[in-house]
Short mmCIF file of C-alpha atoms in Angstrom, two decimals:
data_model
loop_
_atom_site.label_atom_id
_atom_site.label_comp_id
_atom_site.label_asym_id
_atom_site.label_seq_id
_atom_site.Cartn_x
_atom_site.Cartn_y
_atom_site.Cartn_z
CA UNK C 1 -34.19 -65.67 -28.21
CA UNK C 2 -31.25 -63.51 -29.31
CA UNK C 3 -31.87 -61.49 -31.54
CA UNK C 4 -35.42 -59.78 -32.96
CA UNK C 5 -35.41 -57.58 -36.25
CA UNK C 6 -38.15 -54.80 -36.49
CA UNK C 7 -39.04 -53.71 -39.79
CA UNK C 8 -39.96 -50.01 -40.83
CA UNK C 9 -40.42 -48.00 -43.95
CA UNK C 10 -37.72 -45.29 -42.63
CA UNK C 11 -40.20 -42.24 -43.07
CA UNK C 12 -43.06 -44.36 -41.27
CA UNK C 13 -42.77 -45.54 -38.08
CA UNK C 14 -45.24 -47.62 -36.29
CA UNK C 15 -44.41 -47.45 -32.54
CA UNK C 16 -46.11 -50.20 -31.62
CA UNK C 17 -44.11 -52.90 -33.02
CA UNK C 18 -41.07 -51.20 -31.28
CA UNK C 19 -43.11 -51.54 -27.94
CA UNK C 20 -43.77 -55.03 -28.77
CA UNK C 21 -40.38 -56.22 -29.49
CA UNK C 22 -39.23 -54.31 -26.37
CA UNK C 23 -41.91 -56.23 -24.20
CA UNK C 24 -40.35 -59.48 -26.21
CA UNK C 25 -36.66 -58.81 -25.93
CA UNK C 26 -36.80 -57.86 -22.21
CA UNK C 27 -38.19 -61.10 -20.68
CA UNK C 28 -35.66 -62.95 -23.55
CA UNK C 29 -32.43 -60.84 -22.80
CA UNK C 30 -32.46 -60.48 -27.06
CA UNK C 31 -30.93 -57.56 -29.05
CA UNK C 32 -33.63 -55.24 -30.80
CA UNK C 33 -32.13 -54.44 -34.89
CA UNK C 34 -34.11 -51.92 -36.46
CA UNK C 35 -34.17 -52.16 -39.99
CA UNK C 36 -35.30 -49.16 -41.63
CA UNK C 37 -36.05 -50.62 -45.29
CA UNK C 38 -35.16 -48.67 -48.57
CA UNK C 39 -38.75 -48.63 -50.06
CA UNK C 40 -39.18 -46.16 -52.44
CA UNK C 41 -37.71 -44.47 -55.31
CA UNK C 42 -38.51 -40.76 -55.10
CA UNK C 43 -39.81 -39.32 -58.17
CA UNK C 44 -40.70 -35.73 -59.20
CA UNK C 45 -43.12 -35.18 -56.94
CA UNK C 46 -46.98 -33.90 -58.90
CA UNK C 47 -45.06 -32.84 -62.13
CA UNK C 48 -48.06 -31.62 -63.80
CA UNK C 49 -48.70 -29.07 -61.07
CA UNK C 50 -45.63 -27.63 -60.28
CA UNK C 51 -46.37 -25.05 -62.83
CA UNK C 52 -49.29 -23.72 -60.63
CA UNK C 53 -47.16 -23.71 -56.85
CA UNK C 54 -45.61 -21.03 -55.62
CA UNK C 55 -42.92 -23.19 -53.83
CA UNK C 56 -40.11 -24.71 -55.31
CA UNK C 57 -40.72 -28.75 -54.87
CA UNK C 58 -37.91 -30.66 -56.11
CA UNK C 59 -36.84 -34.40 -56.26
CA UNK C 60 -33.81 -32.85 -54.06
CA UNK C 61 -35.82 -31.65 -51.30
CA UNK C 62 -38.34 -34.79 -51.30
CA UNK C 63 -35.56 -36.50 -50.15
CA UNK C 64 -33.98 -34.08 -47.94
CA UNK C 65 -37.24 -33.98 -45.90
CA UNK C 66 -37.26 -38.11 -46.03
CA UNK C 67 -33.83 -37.87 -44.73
CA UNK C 68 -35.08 -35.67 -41.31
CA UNK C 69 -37.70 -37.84 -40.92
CA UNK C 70 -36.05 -40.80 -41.18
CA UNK C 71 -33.25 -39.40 -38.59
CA UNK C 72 -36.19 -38.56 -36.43
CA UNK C 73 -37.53 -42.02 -36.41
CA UNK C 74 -34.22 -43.54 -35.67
CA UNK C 75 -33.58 -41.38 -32.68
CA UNK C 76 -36.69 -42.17 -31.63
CA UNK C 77 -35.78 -45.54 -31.80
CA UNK C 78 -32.89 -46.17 -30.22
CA UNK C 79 -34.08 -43.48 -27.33
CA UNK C 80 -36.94 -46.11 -27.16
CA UNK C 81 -34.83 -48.92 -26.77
CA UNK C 82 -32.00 -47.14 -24.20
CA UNK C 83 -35.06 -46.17 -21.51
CA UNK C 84 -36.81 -49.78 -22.31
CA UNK C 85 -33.06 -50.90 -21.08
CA UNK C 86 -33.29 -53.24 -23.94
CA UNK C 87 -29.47 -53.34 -26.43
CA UNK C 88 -30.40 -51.95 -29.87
CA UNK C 89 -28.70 -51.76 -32.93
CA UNK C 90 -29.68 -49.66 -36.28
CA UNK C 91 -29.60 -50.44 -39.58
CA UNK C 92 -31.35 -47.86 -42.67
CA UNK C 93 -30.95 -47.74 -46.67
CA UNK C 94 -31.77 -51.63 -46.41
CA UNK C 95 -32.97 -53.89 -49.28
CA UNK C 96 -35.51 -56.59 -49.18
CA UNK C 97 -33.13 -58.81 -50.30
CA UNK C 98 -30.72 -57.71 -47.28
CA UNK C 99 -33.23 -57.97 -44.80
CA UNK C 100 -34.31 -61.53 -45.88
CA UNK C 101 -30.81 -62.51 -45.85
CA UNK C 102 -30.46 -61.08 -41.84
CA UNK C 103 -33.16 -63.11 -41.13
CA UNK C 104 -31.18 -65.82 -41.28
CA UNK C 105 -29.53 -65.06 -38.20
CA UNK C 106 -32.67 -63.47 -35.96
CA UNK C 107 -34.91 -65.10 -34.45
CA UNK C 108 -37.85 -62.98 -34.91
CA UNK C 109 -38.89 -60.73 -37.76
CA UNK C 110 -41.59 -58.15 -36.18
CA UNK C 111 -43.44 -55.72 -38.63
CA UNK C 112 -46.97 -53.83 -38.25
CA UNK C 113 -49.82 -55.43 -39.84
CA UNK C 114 -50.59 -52.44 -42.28
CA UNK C 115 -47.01 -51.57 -43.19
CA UNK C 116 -47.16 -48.18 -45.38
CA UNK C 117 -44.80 -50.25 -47.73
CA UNK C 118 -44.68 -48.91 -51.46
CA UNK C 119 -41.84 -51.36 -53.08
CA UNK C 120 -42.28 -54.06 -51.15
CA UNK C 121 -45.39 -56.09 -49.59
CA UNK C 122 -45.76 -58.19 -46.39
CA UNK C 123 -46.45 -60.92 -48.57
CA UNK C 124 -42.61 -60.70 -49.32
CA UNK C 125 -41.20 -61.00 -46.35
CA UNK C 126 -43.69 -63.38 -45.28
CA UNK C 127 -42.39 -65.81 -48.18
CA UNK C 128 -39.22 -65.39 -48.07
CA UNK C 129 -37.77 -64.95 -44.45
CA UNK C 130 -36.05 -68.07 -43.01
CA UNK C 131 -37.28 -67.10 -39.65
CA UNK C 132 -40.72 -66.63 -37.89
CA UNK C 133 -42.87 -63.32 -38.54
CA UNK C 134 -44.97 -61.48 -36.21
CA UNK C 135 -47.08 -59.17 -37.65
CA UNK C 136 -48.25 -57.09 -34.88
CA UNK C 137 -51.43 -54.93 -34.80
CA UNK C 138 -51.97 -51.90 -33.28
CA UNK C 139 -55.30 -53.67 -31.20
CA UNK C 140 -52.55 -56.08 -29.61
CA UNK C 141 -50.33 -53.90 -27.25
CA UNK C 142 -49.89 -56.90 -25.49
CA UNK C 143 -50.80 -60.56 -25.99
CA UNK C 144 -53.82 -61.93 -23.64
CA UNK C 145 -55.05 -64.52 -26.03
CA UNK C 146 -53.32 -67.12 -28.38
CA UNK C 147 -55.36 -69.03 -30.96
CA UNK C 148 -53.69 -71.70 -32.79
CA UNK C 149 -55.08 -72.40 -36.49
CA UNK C 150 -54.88 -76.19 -37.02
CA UNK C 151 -55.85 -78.51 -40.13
CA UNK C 152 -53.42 -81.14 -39.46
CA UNK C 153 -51.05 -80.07 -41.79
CA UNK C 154 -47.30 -80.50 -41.10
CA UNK C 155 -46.91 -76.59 -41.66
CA UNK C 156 -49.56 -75.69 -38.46
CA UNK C 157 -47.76 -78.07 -36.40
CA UNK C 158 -44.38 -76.72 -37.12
CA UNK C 159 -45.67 -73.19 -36.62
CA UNK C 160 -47.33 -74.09 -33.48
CA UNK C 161 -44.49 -75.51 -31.49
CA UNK C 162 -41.93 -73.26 -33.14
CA UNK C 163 -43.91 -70.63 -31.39
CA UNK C 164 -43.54 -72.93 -28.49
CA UNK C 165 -40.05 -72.57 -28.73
CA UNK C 166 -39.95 -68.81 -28.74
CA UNK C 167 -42.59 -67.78 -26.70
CA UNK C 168 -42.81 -70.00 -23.60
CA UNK C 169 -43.30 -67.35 -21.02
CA UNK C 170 -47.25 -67.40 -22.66
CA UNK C 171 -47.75 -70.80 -22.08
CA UNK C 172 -49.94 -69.54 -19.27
CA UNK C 173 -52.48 -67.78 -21.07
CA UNK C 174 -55.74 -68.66 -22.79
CA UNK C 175 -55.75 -70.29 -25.71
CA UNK C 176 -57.71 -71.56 -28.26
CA UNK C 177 -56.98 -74.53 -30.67
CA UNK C 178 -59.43 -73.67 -34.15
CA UNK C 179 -60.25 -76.27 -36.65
CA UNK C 180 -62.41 -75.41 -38.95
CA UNK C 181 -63.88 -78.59 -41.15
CA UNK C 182 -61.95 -81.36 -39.14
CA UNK C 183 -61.42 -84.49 -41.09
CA UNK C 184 -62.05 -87.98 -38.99
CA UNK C 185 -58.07 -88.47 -38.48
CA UNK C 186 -58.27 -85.60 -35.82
CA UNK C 187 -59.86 -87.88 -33.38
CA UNK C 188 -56.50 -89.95 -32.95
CA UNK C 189 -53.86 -87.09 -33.82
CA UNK C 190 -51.09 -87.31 -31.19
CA UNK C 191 -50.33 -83.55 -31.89
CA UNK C 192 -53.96 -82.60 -30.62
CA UNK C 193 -54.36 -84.72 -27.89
CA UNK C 194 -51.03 -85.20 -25.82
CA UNK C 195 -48.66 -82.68 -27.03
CA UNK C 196 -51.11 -79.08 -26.81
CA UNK C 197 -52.73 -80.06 -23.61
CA UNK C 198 -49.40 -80.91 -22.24
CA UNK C 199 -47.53 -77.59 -23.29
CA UNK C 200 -50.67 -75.17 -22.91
CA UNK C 201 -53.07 -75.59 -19.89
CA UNK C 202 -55.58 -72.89 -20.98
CA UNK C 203 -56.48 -75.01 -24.03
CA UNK C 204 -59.94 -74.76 -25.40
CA UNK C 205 -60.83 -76.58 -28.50
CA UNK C 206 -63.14 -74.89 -30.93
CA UNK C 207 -64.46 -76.55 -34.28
CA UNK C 208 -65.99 -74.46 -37.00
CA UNK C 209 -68.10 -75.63 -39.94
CA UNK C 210 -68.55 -74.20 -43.15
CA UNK C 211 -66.81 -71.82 -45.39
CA UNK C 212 -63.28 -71.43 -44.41
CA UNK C 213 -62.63 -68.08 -45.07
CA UNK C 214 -66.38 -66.95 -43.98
CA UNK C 215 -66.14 -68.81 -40.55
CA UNK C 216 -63.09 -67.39 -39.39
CA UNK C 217 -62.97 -64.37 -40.14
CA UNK C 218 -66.85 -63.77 -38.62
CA UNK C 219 -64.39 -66.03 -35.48
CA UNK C 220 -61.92 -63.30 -34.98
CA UNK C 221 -63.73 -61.03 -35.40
CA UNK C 222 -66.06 -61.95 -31.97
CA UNK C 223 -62.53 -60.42 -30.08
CA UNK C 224 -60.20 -59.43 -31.89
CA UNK C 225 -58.31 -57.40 -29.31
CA UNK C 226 -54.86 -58.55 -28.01
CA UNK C 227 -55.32 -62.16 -29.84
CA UNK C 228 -52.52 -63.22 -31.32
CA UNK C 229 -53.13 -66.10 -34.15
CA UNK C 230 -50.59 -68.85 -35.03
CA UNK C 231 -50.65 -70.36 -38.39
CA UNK C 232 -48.11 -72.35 -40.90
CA UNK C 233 -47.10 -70.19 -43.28
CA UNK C 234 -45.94 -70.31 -47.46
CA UNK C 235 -44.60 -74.10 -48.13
CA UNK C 236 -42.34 -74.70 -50.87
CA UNK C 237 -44.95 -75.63 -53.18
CA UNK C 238 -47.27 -73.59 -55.49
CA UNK C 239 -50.71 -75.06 -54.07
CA UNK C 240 -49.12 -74.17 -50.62
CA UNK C 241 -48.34 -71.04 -51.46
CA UNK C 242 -51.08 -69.73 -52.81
CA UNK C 243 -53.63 -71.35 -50.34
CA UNK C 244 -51.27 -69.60 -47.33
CA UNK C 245 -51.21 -66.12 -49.39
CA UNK C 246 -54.70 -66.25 -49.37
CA UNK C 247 -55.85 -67.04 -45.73
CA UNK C 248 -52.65 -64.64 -44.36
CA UNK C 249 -54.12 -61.79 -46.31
CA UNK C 250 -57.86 -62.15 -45.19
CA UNK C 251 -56.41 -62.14 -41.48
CA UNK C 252 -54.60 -59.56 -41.88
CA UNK C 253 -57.36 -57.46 -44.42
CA UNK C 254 -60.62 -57.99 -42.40
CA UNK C 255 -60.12 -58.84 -39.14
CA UNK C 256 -58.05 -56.55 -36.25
CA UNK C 257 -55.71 -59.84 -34.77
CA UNK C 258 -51.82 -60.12 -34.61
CA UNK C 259 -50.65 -62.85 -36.68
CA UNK C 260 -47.31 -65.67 -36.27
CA UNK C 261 -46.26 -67.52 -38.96
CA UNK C 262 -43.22 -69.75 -39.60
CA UNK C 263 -42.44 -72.05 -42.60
CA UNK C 264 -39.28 -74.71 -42.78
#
């Protein structure tokens, strides 16, 4: 791994992330980029009640006071980065568009789970970027648990050793492969039976029955601290699209978990 992008909303900075891709980038010798995304257009701030303040609060000084933050943040960042002895670089004033077209070149995208976000959505980046996304949440300071979400698909597999590829200093720890409603075609899949025992030795197997969305969630939920879940992410299709929108947002919306996903 050479390279890992963290994303911020400039005046909001979840520190977490940054602790996570330092954690990441140490053990991978990669470069941490900081992209502090342009989200918002500033507008008059509560025009109808100006009349009734006492203090003069302009569009001009909005983003003045953005601008100190921001400059904060990135300091903070980059002092971060120097005493983690990890190489940094900083980008801010970024556009979605920008970002996904860095992303081409990283090898990681790494944003917080709950991004305070007001242009944009995670659901943006997660379609879009044409590298693997780690939403990280502020339960997972570090990763103790992985849990693979499998239904055969070529997406899940891809996901799952992609991951593989990126991550195999965790190969060690416990993980979990979750099917939930396993077709018959399982019982001779070459993917379940030779390659994830051979490449993860902690490998438990756990099948769910039932409503998809229901059963997993009341899953993660068991232990949801420091679990990081791996699933395939949007495919190029509509159907794919909108089935991986919806099971990506119910992670991330009512459960506490980290998420990895990855498309082709």
């Amino acid at each position: 791994m050479k390279k890992i992008i963290v994303v911020f909303n400039g005046i909001n900075a979840p520190w977490h992330i940054l602790r996570f891709a330092t954690n990441i980038a140490k053990t991978s010798d990669a470069v941490v980029h900081g992209i502090f995304l342009m989200d918002r257009e500033i507008k008059d701030p509560y025009p109808n009640d100006l009349a009734l303040t006492e203090t003069d609060v302009t569009r001009g000084t909005v983003i003045e006071e953005d601008a100190i933050l921001e400059s904060h943040n990135i300091s903070m960042f980059e002092n971060t980065c120097k005493i983690s002895g990890v190489d940094c670089q900083v980008e801010k004033n970024v556009l979605l568009e920008e970002l996904i077209e860095q992303s081409r070149q990283a090898d990681l995208i790494i944003a917080d789970t709950t991004p305070d976000f007001q242009e944009y959505s995670l659901n943006d980046i997660l379609k879009d970027s044409h590298c693997p996304v780690c939403l990280v949440s502020i339960n997972t300071p570090v990763v103790e648990k992985i849990l693979f979400l499998y239904n055969g698909s070529a997406s899940s597999k891809f996901a799952i050793e992609k991951f593989n590829d990126l991550f195999t200093n965790w190969a060690h720890l416990p993980a979990t492969l979750l099917t939930i409603n396993p077709s018959e075609k399982f019982e001779n899949d070459e993917f379940l039976n030779n390659w994830l025992p051979k490449h993860f030795k902690q490998l438990d197997n756990v099948q769910l029955h039932g409503n998809e969305k229901k059963e997993l969630v009341n899953f993660l939920n068991k232990d949801a601290n420091n679990v990081l879940v791996v699933m395939g992410a949007f495919g190029r299709n509509i159907i794919s699209r909108f089935f991986h929108h919806s099971l990506s947002n119910i992670i991330l919306n009512e459960t506490k978990v980290s998420l990895f996903t990855t498309h082709k």
